[in-house]
């Protein structure tokens, strides 16, 4: 049954990814805001529910208008599309994602900011790009752990890329992704260790009744009366604690 389920979903997934590439090439540049965000949101919902078999439930009150920094735990490549199904966002991802077939090309086409952590000026340059998107009223998605986990635990949040939001006074809203299968917590979707992208796609597409709860937690109160570095570290710690209370239960 797993092989049959995978085959049927893959038959939907591949042409849908190709349609996404075509849309990015022809329509998205014309409708960068407004309609463009609606296209990304609708396309991501179909990708998750019908192509990957992942049902999504939104809990809480996501900020759907104006600039916001969404800081989430990171489990798999689907995280970007799960959050995009709520509101199209500009994501910050490691540079290796850019080389992934289809998925990486799609991510690049909708404006993902790729960061090379081995480059000394990478955080500063990406931060400058984030500031531009905030001025345009965009949502920016950040995975502050810097890598993926099994979804059952949380790694410490890195504070560097919180700087643009702290400096601009942009709301920071923590987001917790909780993956489940058959009503129980599951690490089936986790893209960790030495697993290849194709192996992770197999795990997701072959699994029945996969479910993810997207929990939008209260917007954080921006620290005051402290210098830039301290405020950045404080807001990162607050975001981490907020997500940890949901993920590690």
CSV table of C-alpha atoms in Angstrom, one decimal:
chain,number,residue,atom,x,y,z
A,1,UNK,CA,0.0,0.0,0.0
A,2,UNK,CA,2.9,2.4,0.7
A,3,UNK,CA,4.3,2.0,-2.8
A,4,UNK,CA,0.9,2.5,-4.4
A,5,UNK,CA,0.2,5.5,-2.2
A,6,UNK,CA,3.6,7.0,-3.1
A,7,UNK,CA,3.1,6.3,-6.8
A,8,UNK,CA,-0.4,8.0,-6.9
A,9,UNK,CA,0.8,11.0,-5.0
A,10,UNK,CA,4.0,11.3,-7.1
A,11,UNK,CA,1.9,11.3,-10.2
A,12,UNK,CA,0.2,14.5,-8.8
A,13,UNK,CA,3.4,16.0,-7.3
A,14,UNK,CA,5.6,16.1,-10.3
A,15,UNK,CA,3.3,17.9,-12.7
A,16,UNK,CA,2.2,20.2,-9.9
A,17,UNK,CA,5.8,21.2,-9.2
A,18,UNK,CA,6.2,21.8,-12.9
A,19,UNK,CA,3.1,23.9,-13.0
A,20,UNK,CA,4.6,25.9,-10.1
A,21,UNK,CA,7.8,26.5,-12.1
A,22,UNK,CA,5.8,27.7,-15.0
A,23,UNK,CA,3.7,30.0,-12.8
A,24,UNK,CA,6.8,31.5,-11.2
A,25,UNK,CA,8.3,32.1,-14.6
A,26,UNK,CA,5.3,33.7,-16.3
A,27,UNK,CA,2.9,35.1,-13.6
A,28,UNK,CA,4.7,35.6,-10.3
A,29,UNK,CA,7.0,38.4,-11.6
A,30,UNK,CA,3.9,40.3,-12.8
A,31,UNK,CA,1.9,39.9,-9.6
A,32,UNK,CA,4.7,40.1,-7.0
A,33,UNK,CA,2.4,41.4,-4.3
A,34,UNK,CA,-1.4,41.0,-3.8
A,35,UNK,CA,-2.3,38.4,-6.5
A,36,UNK,CA,1.1,36.9,-6.4
A,37,UNK,CA,0.8,36.1,-2.7
A,38,UNK,CA,-2.6,34.6,-3.3
A,39,UNK,CA,-1.2,32.4,-6.1
A,40,UNK,CA,1.6,31.1,-3.8
A,41,UNK,CA,-0.9,30.5,-0.9
A,42,UNK,CA,-3.4,28.6,-3.0
A,43,UNK,CA,-0.7,26.6,-4.9
A,44,UNK,CA,0.9,25.6,-1.5
A,45,UNK,CA,-2.4,24.4,-0.1
A,46,UNK,CA,-3.0,22.1,-3.1
A,47,UNK,CA,0.6,20.8,-2.9
A,48,UNK,CA,0.3,19.9,0.8
A,49,UNK,CA,-3.2,18.4,0.8
A,50,UNK,CA,-3.5,16.7,-2.5
A,51,UNK,CA,0.0,16.0,-3.7
A,52,UNK,CA,1.7,15.2,-0.4
A,53,UNK,CA,-1.3,14.0,1.6
A,54,UNK,CA,-0.6,16.4,4.5
A,55,UNK,CA,-3.6,18.0,6.2
A,56,UNK,CA,-2.9,21.3,7.9
A,57,UNK,CA,-4.8,22.9,10.8
A,58,UNK,CA,-4.1,26.6,11.8
A,59,UNK,CA,-4.3,27.3,15.5
A,60,UNK,CA,-4.0,30.8,16.9
A,61,UNK,CA,-4.1,34.2,15.2
A,62,UNK,CA,-1.5,34.6,12.4
A,63,UNK,CA,-0.6,38.2,11.4
A,64,UNK,CA,-2.0,38.3,7.8
A,65,UNK,CA,-1.3,41.9,7.0
A,66,UNK,CA,1.7,44.1,7.3
A,67,UNK,CA,5.3,43.2,8.0
A,68,UNK,CA,6.0,40.3,10.4
A,69,UNK,CA,8.8,37.9,11.2
A,70,UNK,CA,7.6,34.4,11.7
A,71,UNK,CA,10.1,32.3,13.6
A,72,UNK,CA,9.4,28.5,13.4
A,73,UNK,CA,10.9,25.2,14.3
A,74,UNK,CA,12.2,23.3,11.3
A,75,UNK,CA,11.4,19.7,10.5
A,76,UNK,CA,11.4,19.2,6.7
A,77,UNK,CA,11.4,20.9,3.3
A,78,UNK,CA,7.6,21.0,3.5
A,79,UNK,CA,7.7,23.5,6.3
A,80,UNK,CA,8.1,26.4,3.8
A,81,UNK,CA,5.0,25.3,1.9
A,82,UNK,CA,3.0,24.6,5.0
A,83,UNK,CA,3.6,28.2,6.2
A,84,UNK,CA,3.0,29.6,2.7
A,85,UNK,CA,-0.4,27.9,2.7
A,86,UNK,CA,-1.4,30.4,5.5
A,87,UNK,CA,0.4,33.5,4.1
A,88,UNK,CA,2.9,33.7,1.3
A,89,UNK,CA,6.3,34.6,2.9
A,90,UNK,CA,9.9,35.3,2.0
A,91,UNK,CA,12.0,32.6,3.6
A,92,UNK,CA,15.6,32.5,4.7
A,93,UNK,CA,17.2,29.1,3.8
A,94,UNK,CA,20.6,27.6,3.6
A,95,UNK,CA,22.3,27.9,0.2
A,96,UNK,CA,22.2,24.1,-0.5
A,97,UNK,CA,18.4,24.3,-0.9
A,98,UNK,CA,18.9,26.4,-4.0
A,99,UNK,CA,20.4,23.3,-5.7
A,100,UNK,CA,17.5,20.9,-5.0
A,101,UNK,CA,15.7,19.9,-8.2
A,102,UNK,CA,12.3,21.6,-8.7
A,103,UNK,CA,11.9,22.4,-5.0
A,104,UNK,CA,15.0,24.6,-4.8
A,105,UNK,CA,14.1,26.2,-8.2
A,106,UNK,CA,10.6,27.0,-6.9
A,107,UNK,CA,12.0,28.5,-3.7
A,108,UNK,CA,14.3,30.7,-5.6
A,109,UNK,CA,11.5,31.8,-8.0
A,110,UNK,CA,9.4,33.2,-5.2
A,111,UNK,CA,12.1,35.2,-3.6
A,112,UNK,CA,13.7,32.9,-1.0
A,113,UNK,CA,16.9,34.4,0.5
A,114,UNK,CA,19.7,31.9,0.5
A,115,UNK,CA,22.4,32.2,3.1
A,116,UNK,CA,25.9,30.9,3.0
A,117,UNK,CA,26.9,30.6,6.6
A,118,UNK,CA,30.5,30.1,5.6
A,119,UNK,CA,30.6,33.7,4.3
A,120,UNK,CA,31.4,36.3,6.9
A,121,UNK,CA,29.1,39.0,5.5
A,122,UNK,CA,26.2,36.6,4.8
A,123,UNK,CA,24.1,37.5,7.8
A,124,UNK,CA,24.5,41.2,7.2
A,125,UNK,CA,23.7,41.0,3.5
A,126,UNK,CA,20.6,38.8,4.1
A,127,UNK,CA,19.5,41.1,6.8
A,128,UNK,CA,19.6,44.1,4.4
A,129,UNK,CA,17.4,42.1,2.0
A,130,UNK,CA,15.0,41.3,4.8
A,131,UNK,CA,14.7,45.0,5.7
A,132,UNK,CA,13.6,45.8,2.1
A,133,UNK,CA,10.9,43.1,2.3
A,134,UNK,CA,9.7,44.5,5.7
A,135,UNK,CA,9.4,48.0,4.1
A,136,UNK,CA,7.2,46.4,1.5
A,137,UNK,CA,4.9,45.0,4.1
A,138,UNK,CA,5.9,41.4,3.5
A,139,UNK,CA,6.0,38.4,5.9
A,140,UNK,CA,9.4,36.9,6.4
A,141,UNK,CA,9.9,33.3,7.6
A,142,UNK,CA,12.9,32.3,9.6
A,143,UNK,CA,14.0,28.9,11.0
A,144,UNK,CA,16.4,30.1,13.8
A,145,UNK,CA,17.6,26.6,14.7
A,146,UNK,CA,19.7,26.7,11.5
A,147,UNK,CA,18.9,23.0,10.7
A,148,UNK,CA,16.1,20.4,11.0
A,149,UNK,CA,15.2,18.2,13.9
A,150,UNK,CA,12.8,15.2,14.4
A,151,UNK,CA,10.1,17.7,15.4
A,152,UNK,CA,10.0,16.4,19.0
A,153,UNK,CA,12.8,18.7,20.3
A,154,UNK,CA,14.0,22.2,19.7
A,155,UNK,CA,17.6,23.4,19.2
A,156,UNK,CA,18.7,26.8,20.5
A,157,UNK,CA,17.6,29.8,18.3
A,158,UNK,CA,20.4,31.7,16.6
A,159,UNK,CA,19.8,35.4,17.2
A,160,UNK,CA,21.7,37.0,14.2
A,161,UNK,CA,18.8,37.2,11.7
A,162,UNK,CA,16.4,38.7,14.3
A,163,UNK,CA,18.3,42.0,13.9
A,164,UNK,CA,16.2,43.5,11.0
A,165,UNK,CA,12.9,43.0,12.9
A,166,UNK,CA,14.3,44.3,16.2
A,167,UNK,CA,15.8,47.4,14.5
A,168,UNK,CA,12.7,48.2,12.5
A,169,UNK,CA,10.2,47.4,15.3
A,170,UNK,CA,8.6,44.7,13.2
A,171,UNK,CA,6.4,42.2,15.1
A,172,UNK,CA,8.0,38.9,15.8
A,173,UNK,CA,5.5,36.0,16.0
A,174,UNK,CA,6.7,32.5,17.0
A,175,UNK,CA,5.2,29.6,15.0
A,176,UNK,CA,5.2,25.9,16.2
A,177,UNK,CA,4.9,23.1,13.7
A,178,UNK,CA,3.6,19.9,15.3
A,179,UNK,CA,3.5,16.8,13.0
A,180,UNK,CA,1.2,13.9,13.7
A,181,UNK,CA,0.1,10.6,12.3
A,182,UNK,CA,-3.0,8.7,13.4
A,183,UNK,CA,-3.5,11.1,16.2
A,184,UNK,CA,0.0,10.8,17.7
A,185,UNK,CA,3.1,12.8,17.4
A,186,UNK,CA,5.3,11.6,14.5
A,187,UNK,CA,8.8,12.2,13.2
A,188,UNK,CA,8.0,10.5,9.9
A,189,UNK,CA,8.3,13.8,7.9
A,190,UNK,CA,11.6,14.8,9.5
A,191,UNK,CA,14.4,15.5,7.0
A,192,UNK,CA,17.5,14.9,9.2
A,193,UNK,CA,20.8,13.2,9.3
A,194,UNK,CA,22.2,11.7,6.1
A,195,UNK,CA,18.8,11.2,4.6
A,196,UNK,CA,18.5,12.2,0.9
A,197,UNK,CA,15.8,14.5,-0.4
A,198,UNK,CA,14.3,11.7,-2.4
A,199,UNK,CA,14.2,9.4,0.7
A,200,UNK,CA,12.3,12.2,2.6
A,201,UNK,CA,9.9,12.6,-0.2
A,202,UNK,CA,9.2,8.9,-0.1
A,203,UNK,CA,8.5,9.0,3.6
A,204,UNK,CA,6.0,11.9,3.2
A,205,UNK,CA,4.2,10.7,0.1
A,206,UNK,CA,3.9,7.0,1.3
A,207,UNK,CA,2.6,7.9,4.7
A,208,UNK,CA,-1.2,7.8,5.4
A,209,UNK,CA,-3.1,10.4,7.5
A,210,UNK,CA,-0.2,12.8,8.0
A,211,UNK,CA,-1.3,15.9,9.8
A,212,UNK,CA,0.4,19.1,10.9
A,213,UNK,CA,-0.8,21.7,13.4
A,214,UNK,CA,0.5,25.2,12.6
A,215,UNK,CA,0.3,27.0,15.9
A,216,UNK,CA,0.7,30.8,15.7
A,217,UNK,CA,1.7,31.9,19.2
A,218,UNK,CA,1.2,35.4,20.6
A,219,UNK,CA,3.3,38.2,19.1
A,220,UNK,CA,6.3,38.9,21.3
A,221,UNK,CA,6.7,42.1,23.3
A,222,UNK,CA,9.8,43.9,21.9
A,223,UNK,CA,12.4,44.4,24.7
A,224,UNK,CA,13.2,48.0,25.5
A,225,UNK,CA,15.9,49.9,27.4
A,226,UNK,CA,18.8,47.7,26.1
A,227,UNK,CA,21.3,48.0,23.3
A,228,UNK,CA,20.9,46.3,19.9
A,229,UNK,CA,22.8,43.1,20.7
A,230,UNK,CA,21.0,42.6,24.0
A,231,UNK,CA,17.5,43.2,22.5
A,232,UNK,CA,18.3,40.8,19.6
A,233,UNK,CA,19.4,38.1,22.0
A,234,UNK,CA,16.4,38.6,24.3
A,235,UNK,CA,13.8,38.4,21.5
A,236,UNK,CA,15.5,35.2,20.1
A,237,UNK,CA,15.3,33.6,23.6
A,238,UNK,CA,11.7,34.6,24.0
A,239,UNK,CA,10.8,33.2,20.6
A,240,UNK,CA,12.6,29.9,21.5
A,241,UNK,CA,10.9,29.6,24.8
A,242,UNK,CA,7.5,30.2,23.3
A,243,UNK,CA,8.0,27.5,20.5
A,244,UNK,CA,9.6,25.0,23.0
A,245,UNK,CA,6.5,25.0,25.2
A,246,UNK,CA,4.5,23.6,22.3
A,247,UNK,CA,7.0,21.4,20.6
A,248,UNK,CA,8.5,19.7,23.6
A,249,UNK,CA,5.4,18.3,25.4
